[in-house]
Amino acid sequence: ILTKAHRALGMETKGIKMEDMRNAFGGISESTVKNFVRLAQSDKKVQEALRDGLISPAAAYTLARIKTKAEQKEALEKLLSEPEDDPKVKASDSLYKALVRAVKLGVSENRINEAWEMGLAEGQKLRKRKDKKAKASEKKADKKTEDAEDAA
């Protein structure tokens, strides 16, 4: 992805038209080309995190939409500082959703923190629901096992 991103940035710098850029990448959408360019222009830490597999491409694109590199870096640090079972699953993560909200809210530092807190609260709710479903499934499986043993 980073190779394509830097290639798209180089093409844009040379003044190549959007349609030609889209075609050069196999007819991808204009928004994908723009995401590539933003990613290539993003903070090096964001690019490194993507390259190292610490964040998903979707999370990297979202971080790249944040206007200043300092804010991108701050948002990335917050994203990576949160303990997660699987840190690579960021696209579906509530913290990723908080970053998306931050971008939509205009990305002032207060707004990032506000969106971050909303995402954390949603993540806690989701985890509780998943835990509850897992326990219910376990009980159901245990009941089936007991019934099978009783029948035998």
N, CA, C and O atoms as a DFTB+ gen file, in Angstrom:
608 C
 N C O
     1  1       0.831      -1.194       0.000
     2  2       0.000       0.000       0.000
     3  2       0.871       1.251       0.000
     4  3       0.597       2.207      -0.725
     5  1       1.922       1.239       0.817
     6  2       2.783       2.422       0.871
     7  2       3.472       2.686      -0.463
     8  3       3.675       3.840      -0.843
     9  1       3.830       1.623      -1.172
    10  2       4.453       1.787      -2.487
    11  2       3.483       2.480      -3.441
    12  3       3.863       3.402      -4.162
    13  1       2.246       2.036      -3.438
    14  2       1.227       2.659      -4.280
    15  2       0.992       4.105      -3.855
    16  3       0.812       4.988      -4.693
    17  1       0.995       4.337      -2.540
    18  2       0.768       5.689      -2.031
    19  2       1.852       6.645      -2.528
    20  3       1.552       7.749      -2.982
    21  1       3.102       6.220      -2.441
    22  2       4.197       7.090      -2.883
    23  2       4.194       7.254      -4.406
    24  3       4.571       8.304      -4.926
    25  1       3.773       6.226      -5.098
    26  2       3.661       6.321      -6.555
    27  2       2.575       7.340      -6.935
    28  3       2.766       8.152      -7.840
    29  1       1.433       7.285      -6.231
    30  2       0.341       8.224      -6.499
    31  2       0.771       9.655      -6.195
    32  3       0.436      10.577      -6.938
    33  1       1.507       9.840      -5.112
    34  2       1.990      11.179      -4.772
    35  2       2.941      11.704      -5.854
    36  3       2.872      12.870      -6.244
    37  1       3.817      10.837      -6.324
    38  2       4.736      11.227      -7.394
    39  2       3.995      11.624      -8.661
    40  3       4.366      12.585      -9.335
    41  1       2.953      10.883      -8.976
    42  2       2.157      11.197     -10.165
    43  2       1.449      12.532      -9.996
    44  3       1.410      13.344     -10.920
    45  1       0.889      12.754      -8.812
    46  2       0.204      14.017      -8.551
    47  2       1.181      15.189      -8.637
    48  3       0.857      16.234      -9.202
    49  1       2.371      15.011      -8.077
    50  2       3.396      16.053      -8.105
    51  2       3.779      16.407      -9.538
    52  3       4.074      17.563      -9.842
    53  1       3.773      15.422     -10.403
    54  2       4.109      15.655     -11.814
    55  2       2.940      16.257     -12.596
    56  3       3.084      16.572     -13.778
    57  1       1.790      16.419     -11.949
    58  2       0.637      17.030     -12.606
    59  2      -0.179      16.081     -13.447
    60  3      -0.927      16.517     -14.322
    61  1      -0.049      14.790     -13.200
    62  2      -0.823      13.807     -13.964
    63  2      -2.293      13.909     -13.557
    64  3      -2.608      14.016     -12.372
    65  1      -3.175      13.876     -14.529
    66  2      -4.613      14.018     -14.296
    67  2      -5.156      12.835     -13.498
    68  3      -4.645      11.717     -13.574
    69  1      -6.207      13.121     -12.733
    70  2      -6.815      12.102     -11.869
    71  2      -7.242      10.877     -12.674
    72  3      -6.989       9.749     -12.252
    73  1      -7.873      11.074     -13.805
    74  2      -8.337       9.949     -14.628
    75  2      -7.169       9.054     -15.030
    76  3      -7.284       7.829     -15.008
    77  1      -6.049       9.666     -15.395
    78  2      -4.868       8.892     -15.771
    79  2      -4.279       8.161     -14.563
    80  3      -3.772       7.045     -14.684
    81  1      -4.355       8.804     -13.407
    82  2      -3.871       8.146     -12.180
    83  2      -4.743       6.944     -11.854
    84  3      -4.236       5.873     -11.519
    85  1      -6.054       7.125     -11.953
    86  2      -6.977       6.016     -11.681
    87  2      -6.680       4.838     -12.599
    88  3      -6.620       3.691     -12.158
    89  1      -6.495       5.136     -13.879
    90  2      -6.222       4.084     -14.863
    91  2      -4.884       3.405     -14.613
    92  3      -4.746       2.201     -14.829
    93  1      -3.899       4.172     -14.159
    94  2      -2.576       3.609     -13.881
    95  2      -2.627       2.563     -12.762
    96  3      -1.788       1.665     -12.693
    97  1      -3.630       2.702     -11.888
    98  2      -3.793       1.746     -10.791
    99  2      -4.905       0.735     -11.080
   100  3      -5.426       0.108     -10.158
   101  1      -5.259       0.579     -12.321
   102  2      -6.246      -0.436     -12.693
   103  2      -7.679       0.023     -12.591
   104  3      -8.575      -0.801     -12.407
   105  1      -7.923       1.316     -12.704
   106  2      -9.293       1.822     -12.687
   107  2      -9.889       1.975     -11.297
   108  3     -11.106       1.890     -11.129
   109  1      -9.043       2.198     -10.300
   110  2      -9.551       2.370      -8.935
   111  2     -10.314       3.686      -8.828
   112  3     -10.250       4.524      -9.727
   113  1     -11.027       3.858      -7.738
   114  2     -11.836       5.067      -7.551
   115  2     -10.956       6.279      -7.249
   116  3      -9.811       6.155      -6.817
   117  1     -11.526       7.429      -7.490
   118  2     -10.836       8.687      -7.203
   119  2     -10.536       8.801      -5.712
   120  3      -9.470       9.280      -5.326
   121  1     -11.468       8.364      -4.880
   122  2     -11.246       8.453      -3.434
   123  2     -10.086       7.570      -2.989
   124  3      -9.362       7.924      -2.059
   125  1      -9.903       6.431      -3.640
   126  2      -8.768       5.566      -3.302
   127  2      -7.452       6.240      -3.678
   128  3      -6.480       6.175      -2.925
   129  1      -7.422       6.882      -4.835
   130  2      -6.211       7.613      -5.239
   131  2      -5.921       8.717      -4.228
   132  3      -4.775       8.906      -3.821
   133  1      -6.963       9.447      -3.822
   134  2      -6.781      10.518      -2.842
   135  2      -6.288       9.957      -1.504
   136  3      -5.451      10.569      -0.841
   137  1      -6.806       8.799      -1.117
   138  2      -6.327       8.153       0.113
   139  2      -4.845       7.806      -0.005
   140  3      -4.081       8.000       0.940
   141  1      -4.443       7.292      -1.165
   142  2      -3.030       6.977      -1.382
   143  2      -2.170       8.226      -1.205
   144  3      -1.149       8.196      -0.518
   145  1      -2.595       9.323      -1.833
   146  2      -1.814      10.567      -1.768
   147  2      -1.732      11.066      -0.327
   148  3      -0.657      11.431       0.148
   149  1      -2.873      11.080       0.364
   150  2      -2.864      11.529       1.766
   151  2      -1.953      10.648       2.614
   152  3      -1.216      11.143       3.467
   153  1      -2.009       9.341       2.375
   154  2      -1.170       8.422       3.140
   155  2       0.313       8.715       2.900
   156  3       1.106       8.708       3.841
   157  1       0.685       8.970       1.651
   158  2       2.079       9.279       1.333
   159  2       2.521      10.597       1.964
   160  3       3.708      10.794       2.222
   161  1       1.580      11.493       2.210
   162  2       1.894      12.790       2.817
   163  2       1.768      12.765       4.338
   164  3       2.093      13.747       5.005
   165  1       1.305      11.660       4.880
   166  2       1.071      11.579       6.322
   167  2       2.384      11.497       7.091
   168  3       3.455      11.312       6.514
   169  1       2.273      11.638       8.401
   170  2       3.438      11.552       9.280
   171  2       4.148      10.208       9.102
   172  3       3.505       9.174       8.920
   173  1       5.455      10.237       9.156
   174  2       6.252       9.010       8.964
   175  2       5.891       7.931       9.987
   176  3       5.959       6.741       9.678
   177  1       5.512       8.331      11.185
   178  2       5.140       7.351      12.219
   179  2       3.880       6.578      11.812
   180  3       3.763       5.385      12.091
   181  1       2.951       7.255      11.159
   182  2       1.733       6.590      10.671
   183  2       2.120       5.562       9.611
   184  3       1.641       4.428       9.630
   185  1       2.983       5.964       8.696
   186  2       3.422       5.061       7.636
   187  2       4.181       3.869       8.216
   188  3       4.004       2.737       7.764
   189  1       5.017       4.121       9.206
   190  2       5.775       3.030       9.835
   191  2       4.844       2.058      10.558
   192  3       5.037       0.844      10.497
   193  1       3.840       2.594      11.239
   194  2       2.894       1.729      11.957
   195  2       2.130       0.832      10.983
   196  3       1.878      -0.339      11.269
   197  1       1.768       1.394       9.832
   198  2       1.100       0.589       8.810
   199  2       2.054      -0.472       8.273
   200  3       1.697      -1.646       8.183
   201  1       3.248      -0.061       7.923
   202  2       4.241      -0.991       7.373
   203  2       4.540      -2.129       8.350
   204  3       4.717      -3.275       7.938
   205  1       4.594      -1.807       9.644
   206  2       4.919      -2.806      10.663
   207  2       3.709      -3.638      11.099
   208  3       3.831      -4.520      11.949
   209  1       2.537      -3.352      10.512
   210  2       1.349      -4.134      10.834
   211  2       0.694      -3.768      12.150
   212  3      -0.114      -4.539      12.668
   213  1       1.021      -2.612      12.704
   214  2       0.439      -2.206      13.981
   215  2      -0.949      -1.595      13.807
   216  3      -1.749      -1.589      14.742
   217  1      -1.232      -1.081      12.614
   218  2      -2.548      -0.529      12.324
   219  2      -2.992      -1.046      10.954
   220  3      -2.176      -1.458      10.130
   221  1      -4.273      -1.014      10.744
   222  2      -4.829      -1.462       9.463
   223  2      -4.710      -0.344       8.432
   224  3      -4.517       0.816       8.795
   225  1      -4.824      -0.685       7.151
   226  2      -4.847       0.368       6.129
   227  2      -5.973       1.374       6.373
   228  3      -5.777       2.574       6.186
   229  1      -7.130       0.906       6.779
   230  2      -8.253       1.817       7.026
   231  2      -7.924       2.810       8.135
   232  3      -8.253       3.991       8.030
   233  1      -7.279       2.338       9.190
   234  2      -6.885       3.238      10.274
   235  2      -5.839       4.230       9.780
   236  3      -5.879       5.405      10.147
   237  1      -4.906       3.773       8.955
   238  2      -3.871       4.661       8.408
   239  2      -4.492       5.741       7.534
   240  3      -4.092       6.903       7.603
   241  1      -5.471       5.363       6.710
   242  2      -6.146       6.348       5.864
   243  2      -6.861       7.388       6.724
   244  3      -6.841       8.580       6.415
   245  1      -7.487       6.933       7.798
   246  2      -8.195       7.857       8.678
   247  2      -7.220       8.813       9.356
   248  3      -7.474      10.015       9.431
   249  1      -6.114       8.284       9.844
   250  2      -5.106       9.141      10.464
   251  2      -4.561      10.147       9.463
   252  3      -4.307      11.300       9.810
   253  1      -4.382       9.713       8.230
   254  2      -3.844      10.589       7.185
   255  2      -4.782      11.749       6.877
   256  3      -4.337      12.781       6.374
   257  1      -6.058      11.601       7.166
   258  2      -7.030      12.676       6.916
   259  2      -6.930      13.792       7.953
   260  3      -7.432      14.893       7.725
   261  1      -6.294      13.524       9.074
   262  2      -6.124      14.553      10.100
   263  2      -5.154      15.601       9.547
   264  3      -4.109      15.267       8.989
   265  1      -5.520      16.868       9.711
   266  2      -4.833      17.953       9.007
   267  2      -3.342      18.102       9.308
   268  3      -2.549      18.225       8.375
   269  1      -2.941      18.097      10.565
   270  2      -1.520      18.324      10.868
   271  2      -0.829      17.020      11.235
   272  3      -1.444      16.104      11.781
   273  1       0.451      16.953      10.927
   274  2       1.217      15.745      11.252
   275  2       1.328      15.559      12.759
   276  3       1.369      14.429      13.245
   277  1       1.376      16.659      13.496
   278  2       1.449      16.570      14.959
   279  2       0.184      15.904      15.506
   280  3       0.262      15.055      16.394
   281  1      -0.984      16.288      14.973
   282  2      -2.239      15.675      15.416
   283  2      -2.331      14.224      14.956
   284  3      -2.876      13.381      15.669
   285  1      -1.804      13.930      13.775
   286  2      -1.781      12.539      13.302
   287  2      -0.967      11.687      14.266
   288  3      -1.384      10.601      14.669
   289  1       0.191      12.199      14.622
   290  2       1.094      11.465      15.510
   291  2       0.446      11.260      16.880
   292  3       0.537      10.177      17.458
   293  1      -0.207      12.300      17.396
   294  2      -0.872      12.202      18.693
   295  2      -1.996      11.163      18.654
   296  3      -2.130      10.349      19.568
   297  1      -2.796      11.197      17.594
   298  2      -3.887      10.236      17.467
   299  2      -3.344       8.811      17.337
   300  3      -3.903       7.875      17.910
   301  1      -2.259       8.650      16.585
   302  2      -1.631       7.333      16.445
   303  2      -1.141       6.824      17.796
   304  3      -1.354       5.661      18.138
   305  1      -0.491       7.685      18.557
   306  2       0.009       7.282      19.870
   307  2      -1.124       6.839      20.775
   308  3      -0.992       5.861      21.511
   309  1      -2.239       7.558      20.722
   310  2      -3.392       7.156      21.528
   311  2      -3.926       5.808      21.066
   312  3      -4.261       4.946      21.879
   313  1      -4.001       5.640      19.766
   314  2      -4.501       4.392      19.207
   315  2      -3.628       3.215      19.645
   316  3      -4.140       2.165      20.033
   317  1      -2.329       3.396      19.580
   318  2      -1.413       2.306      19.912
   319  2      -1.259       2.093      21.412
   320  3      -0.836       1.019      21.839
   321  1      -1.594       3.096      22.218
   322  2      -1.407       2.971      23.660
   323  2      -2.519       2.191      24.338
   324  3      -2.366       1.747      25.475
   325  1      -3.636       2.022      23.645
   326  2      -4.752       1.302      24.242
   327  2      -4.507      -0.200      24.194
   328  3      -4.209      -0.743      23.131
   329  1      -4.629      -0.880      25.338
   330  2      -4.442      -2.335      25.331
   331  2      -5.584      -3.022      24.603
   332  3      -6.755      -2.739      24.854
   333  1      -5.240      -3.907      23.719
   334  2      -6.220      -4.644      22.934
   335  2      -5.783      -6.096      22.864
   336  3      -4.592      -6.397      22.940
   337  1      -6.740      -6.986      22.720
   338  2      -6.412      -8.399      22.561
   339  2      -5.595      -8.616      21.297
   340  3      -4.613      -9.358      21.304
   341  1      -6.002      -7.967      20.214
   342  2      -5.293      -8.090      18.947
   343  2      -5.111      -6.691      18.377
   344  3      -6.041      -6.158      17.773
   345  1      -3.931      -6.073      18.552
   346  2      -3.738      -4.689      18.126
   347  2      -3.853      -4.485      16.625
   348  3      -3.963      -3.344      16.174
   349  1      -3.831      -5.550      15.839
   350  2      -3.927      -5.395      14.386
   351  2      -5.363      -5.196      13.921
   352  3      -5.603      -4.787      12.785
   353  1      -6.317      -5.486      14.800
   354  2      -7.716      -5.373      14.402
   355  2      -8.208      -3.984      14.780
   356  3      -8.978      -3.816      15.726
   357  1      -7.753      -2.999      14.027
   358  2      -8.111      -1.619      14.341
   359  2      -9.293      -1.111      13.540
   360  3     -10.007      -0.218      13.996
   361  1      -9.512      -1.655      12.373
   362  2     -10.579      -1.129      11.526
   363  2     -11.939      -1.304      12.173
   364  3     -12.808      -0.447      12.009
   365  1     -12.150      -2.392      12.905
   366  2     -13.439      -2.623      13.533
   367  2     -13.429      -2.180      14.987
   368  3     -14.427      -2.329      15.692
   369  1     -12.337      -1.651      15.421
   370  2     -12.160      -1.271      16.813
   371  2     -12.878       0.043      17.122
   372  3     -12.956       0.927      16.270
   373  1     -13.392       0.164      18.325
   374  2     -14.099       1.388      18.711
   375  2     -13.167       2.596      18.701
   376  3     -13.617       3.717      18.463
   377  1     -11.900       2.389      18.950
   378  2     -10.965       3.515      18.935
   379  2     -10.781       4.038      17.516
   380  3     -10.639       5.243      17.308
   381  1     -10.782       3.152      16.560
   382  2     -10.714       3.570      15.160
   383  2     -11.942       4.412      14.826
   384  3     -11.839       5.446      14.166
   385  1     -13.100       3.957      15.288
   386  2     -14.326       4.709      15.047
   387  2     -14.236       6.096      15.686
   388  3     -14.748       7.071      15.136
   389  1     -13.585       6.180      16.844
   390  2     -13.400       7.487      17.487
   391  2     -12.531       8.392      16.620
   392  3     -12.777       9.595      16.543
   393  1     -11.530       7.833      15.974
   394  2     -10.700       8.640      15.082
   395  2     -11.499       9.126      13.879
   396  3     -11.335      10.263      13.434
   397  1     -12.355       8.269      13.360
   398  2     -13.205       8.677      12.242
   399  2     -14.079       9.847      12.680
   400  3     -14.230      10.829      11.952
   401  1     -14.647       9.734      13.870
   402  2     -15.459      10.830      14.393
   403  2     -14.621      12.095      14.534
   404  3     -15.086      13.187      14.208
   405  1     -13.395      11.954      15.015
   406  2     -12.525      13.121      15.203
   407  2     -12.289      13.833      13.885
   408  3     -12.299      15.063      13.829
   409  1     -12.076      13.072      12.829
   410  2     -11.881      13.666      11.509
   411  2     -13.133      14.438      11.109
   412  3     -13.046      15.566      10.624
   413  1     -14.282      13.833      11.312
   414  2     -15.535      14.479      10.932
   415  2     -15.835      15.707      11.792
   416  3     -16.507      16.632      11.336
   417  1     -15.343      15.722      13.033
   418  2     -15.610      16.832      13.948
   419  2     -14.649      18.008      13.745
   420  3     -14.821      19.051      14.374
   421  1     -13.663      17.863      12.897
   422  2     -12.747      18.961      12.636
   423  2     -11.395      18.798      13.301
   424  3     -10.493      19.596      13.048
   425  1     -11.232      17.825      14.115
   426  2      -9.964      17.400      14.676
   427  2      -9.218      18.447      15.494
   428  3      -8.001      18.575      15.360
   429  1      -9.908      19.185      16.323
   430  2      -9.178      19.976      17.309
   431  2      -8.756      18.999      18.402
   432  3      -9.321      17.911      18.510
   433  1      -7.798      19.366      19.189
   434  2      -7.305      18.444      20.218
   435  2      -8.424      18.045      21.179
   436  3      -8.529      16.880      21.563
   437  1      -9.256      19.005      21.565
   438  2     -10.379      18.684      22.455
   439  2     -11.345      17.720      21.800
   440  3     -11.881      16.821      22.449
   441  1     -11.563      17.911      20.523
   442  2     -12.485      17.031      19.797
   443  2     -11.929      15.621      19.687
   444  3     -12.679      14.653      19.813
   445  1     -10.628      15.487      19.454
   446  2     -10.027      14.156      19.389
   447  2     -10.243      13.441      20.716
   448  3     -10.641      12.276      20.751
   449  1      -9.975      14.157      21.811
   450  2     -10.142      13.546      23.130
   451  2     -11.597      13.173      23.390
   452  3     -11.882      12.114      23.948
   453  1     -12.513      14.046      22.984
   454  2     -13.935      13.769      23.156
   455  2     -14.347      12.530      22.360
   456  3     -15.027      11.646      22.880
   457  1     -13.933      12.475      21.108
   458  2     -14.259      11.325      20.265
   459  2     -13.611      10.069      20.816
   460  3     -14.202       8.990      20.787
   461  1     -12.401      10.215      21.316
   462  2     -11.680       9.080      21.895
   463  2     -12.460       8.475      23.055
   464  3     -12.617       7.258      23.149
   465  1     -12.944       9.345      23.934
   466  2     -13.704       8.874      25.092
   467  2     -15.001       8.201      24.661
   468  3     -15.394       7.185      25.234
   469  1     -15.670       8.767      23.649
   470  2     -16.892       8.136      23.145
   471  2     -16.569       6.741      22.608
   472  3     -17.318       5.793      22.842
   473  1     -15.468       6.621      21.897
   474  2     -15.067       5.331      21.344
   475  2     -14.741       4.326      22.430
   476  3     -15.102       3.154      22.328
   477  1     -14.058       4.784      23.472
   478  2     -13.735       3.889      24.587
   479  2     -15.007       3.376      25.248
   480  3     -15.116       2.189      25.552
   481  1     -15.967       4.266      25.471
   482  2     -17.224       3.861      26.107
   483  2     -17.955       2.845      25.236
   484  3     -18.480       1.854      25.746
   485  1     -17.991       3.084      23.928
   486  2     -18.645       2.134      23.023
   487  2     -17.917       0.798      23.025
   488  3     -18.545      -0.260      22.998
   489  1     -16.605       0.851      23.058
   490  2     -15.806      -0.378      23.074
   491  2     -16.084      -1.215      24.311
   492  3     -16.160      -2.442      24.238
   493  1     -16.237      -0.538      25.456
   494  2     -16.548      -1.257      26.688
   495  2     -17.914      -1.922      26.594
   496  3     -18.091      -3.055      27.041
   497  1     -18.880      -1.213      26.012
   498  2     -20.209      -1.800      25.843
   499  2     -20.157      -3.016      24.924
   500  3     -20.767      -4.046      25.211
   501  1     -19.424      -2.891      23.817
   502  2     -19.313      -4.011      22.874
   503  2     -18.645      -5.219      23.522
   504  3     -19.092      -6.352      23.346
   505  1     -17.579      -4.972      24.268
   506  2     -16.887      -6.079      24.942
   507  2     -17.814      -6.790      25.920
   508  3     -17.817      -8.019      25.997
   509  1     -18.603      -6.015      26.670
   510  2     -19.538      -6.621      27.624
   511  2     -20.570      -7.482      26.901
   512  3     -20.889      -8.583      27.348
   513  1     -21.096      -6.970      25.768
   514  2     -22.072      -7.746      24.999
   515  2     -21.449      -9.022      24.456
   516  3     -22.070     -10.084      24.497
   517  1     -20.207      -8.922      23.941
   518  2     -19.529     -10.112      23.408
   519  2     -19.288     -11.126      24.508
   520  3     -19.486     -12.323      24.303
   521  1     -18.856     -10.656      25.687
   522  2     -18.621     -11.563      26.813
   523  2     -19.917     -12.257      27.227
   524  3     -19.929     -13.452      27.523
   525  1     -21.000     -11.493      27.242
   526  2     -22.297     -12.055      27.625
   527  2     -22.735     -13.122      26.629
   528  3     -23.222     -14.178      27.033
   529  1     -22.568     -12.862      25.334
   530  2     -22.924     -13.834      24.299
   531  2     -22.049     -15.080      24.404
   532  3     -22.532     -16.201      24.244
   533  1     -20.763     -14.878      24.672
   534  2     -19.853     -16.014      24.784
   535  2     -20.253     -16.899      25.966
   536  3     -20.235     -18.125      25.855
   537  1     -20.610     -16.293      27.083
   538  2     -21.028     -17.062      28.260
   539  2     -22.314     -17.823      27.980
   540  3     -22.467     -18.973      28.391
   541  1     -23.236     -17.175      27.279
   542  2     -24.496     -17.843      26.929
   543  2     -24.236     -19.036      26.019
   544  3     -24.842     -20.094      26.190
   545  1     -23.342     -18.872      25.056
   546  2     -22.987     -19.984      24.159
   547  2     -22.336     -21.113      24.923
   548  3     -22.612     -22.284      24.660
   549  1     -21.468     -20.774      25.872
   550  2     -20.814     -21.793      26.702
   551  2     -21.843     -22.587      27.491
   552  3     -21.788     -23.815      27.542
   553  1     -22.788     -21.872      28.109
   554  2     -23.829     -22.541      28.898
   555  2     -24.655     -23.483      28.024
   556  3     -24.988     -24.597      28.430
   557  1     -24.978     -23.016      26.822
   558  2     -25.761     -23.821      25.892
   559  2     -24.993     -25.090      25.515
   560  3     -25.567     -26.178      25.474
   561  1     -23.698     -24.946      25.243
   562  2     -22.872     -26.104      24.889
   563  2     -22.759     -27.065      26.069
   564  3     -22.820     -28.281      25.890
   565  1     -22.594     -26.517      27.283
   566  2     -22.515     -27.360      28.478
   567  2     -23.813     -28.126      28.689
   568  3     -23.798     -29.297      29.069
   569  1     -24.939     -27.457      28.441
   570  2     -26.252     -28.091      28.606
   571  2     -26.412     -29.249      27.614
   572  3     -26.910     -30.318      27.967
   573  1     -25.980     -29.018      26.363
   574  2     -26.062     -30.084      25.357
   575  2     -25.208     -31.275      25.766
   576  3     -25.621     -32.423      25.600
   577  1     -24.033     -31.011      26.295
   578  2     -23.134     -32.083      26.723
   579  2     -23.771     -32.867      27.876
   580  3     -23.745     -34.098      27.889
   581  1     -24.336     -32.146      28.830
   582  2     -25.010     -32.809      29.969
   583  2     -26.176     -33.675      29.482
   584  3     -26.341     -34.815      29.915
   585  1     -26.979     -33.112      28.577
   586  2     -28.117     -33.864      28.047
   587  2     -27.664     -35.120      27.312
   588  3     -28.289     -36.174      27.428
   589  1     -26.581     -35.003      26.559
   590  2     -26.058     -36.158      25.834
   591  2     -25.541     -37.214      26.812
   592  3     -25.734     -38.410      26.592
   593  1     -24.887     -36.779      27.888
   594  2     -24.376     -37.726      28.878
   595  2     -25.536     -38.402      29.617
   596  3     -25.484     -39.597      29.907
   597  1     -26.582     -37.626      29.918
   598  2     -27.736     -38.200      30.596
   599  2     -28.448     -39.228      29.722
   600  3     -28.938     -40.243      30.219
   601  1     -28.502     -38.961      28.427
   602  2     -29.176     -39.869      27.492
   603  2     -28.379     -41.154      27.327
   604  3     -28.941     -42.207      27.026
   605  1     -27.079     -41.065      27.524
   606  2     -26.218     -42.248      27.346
   607  2     -26.281     -43.083      28.568
   608  3     -25.633     -44.127      28.636
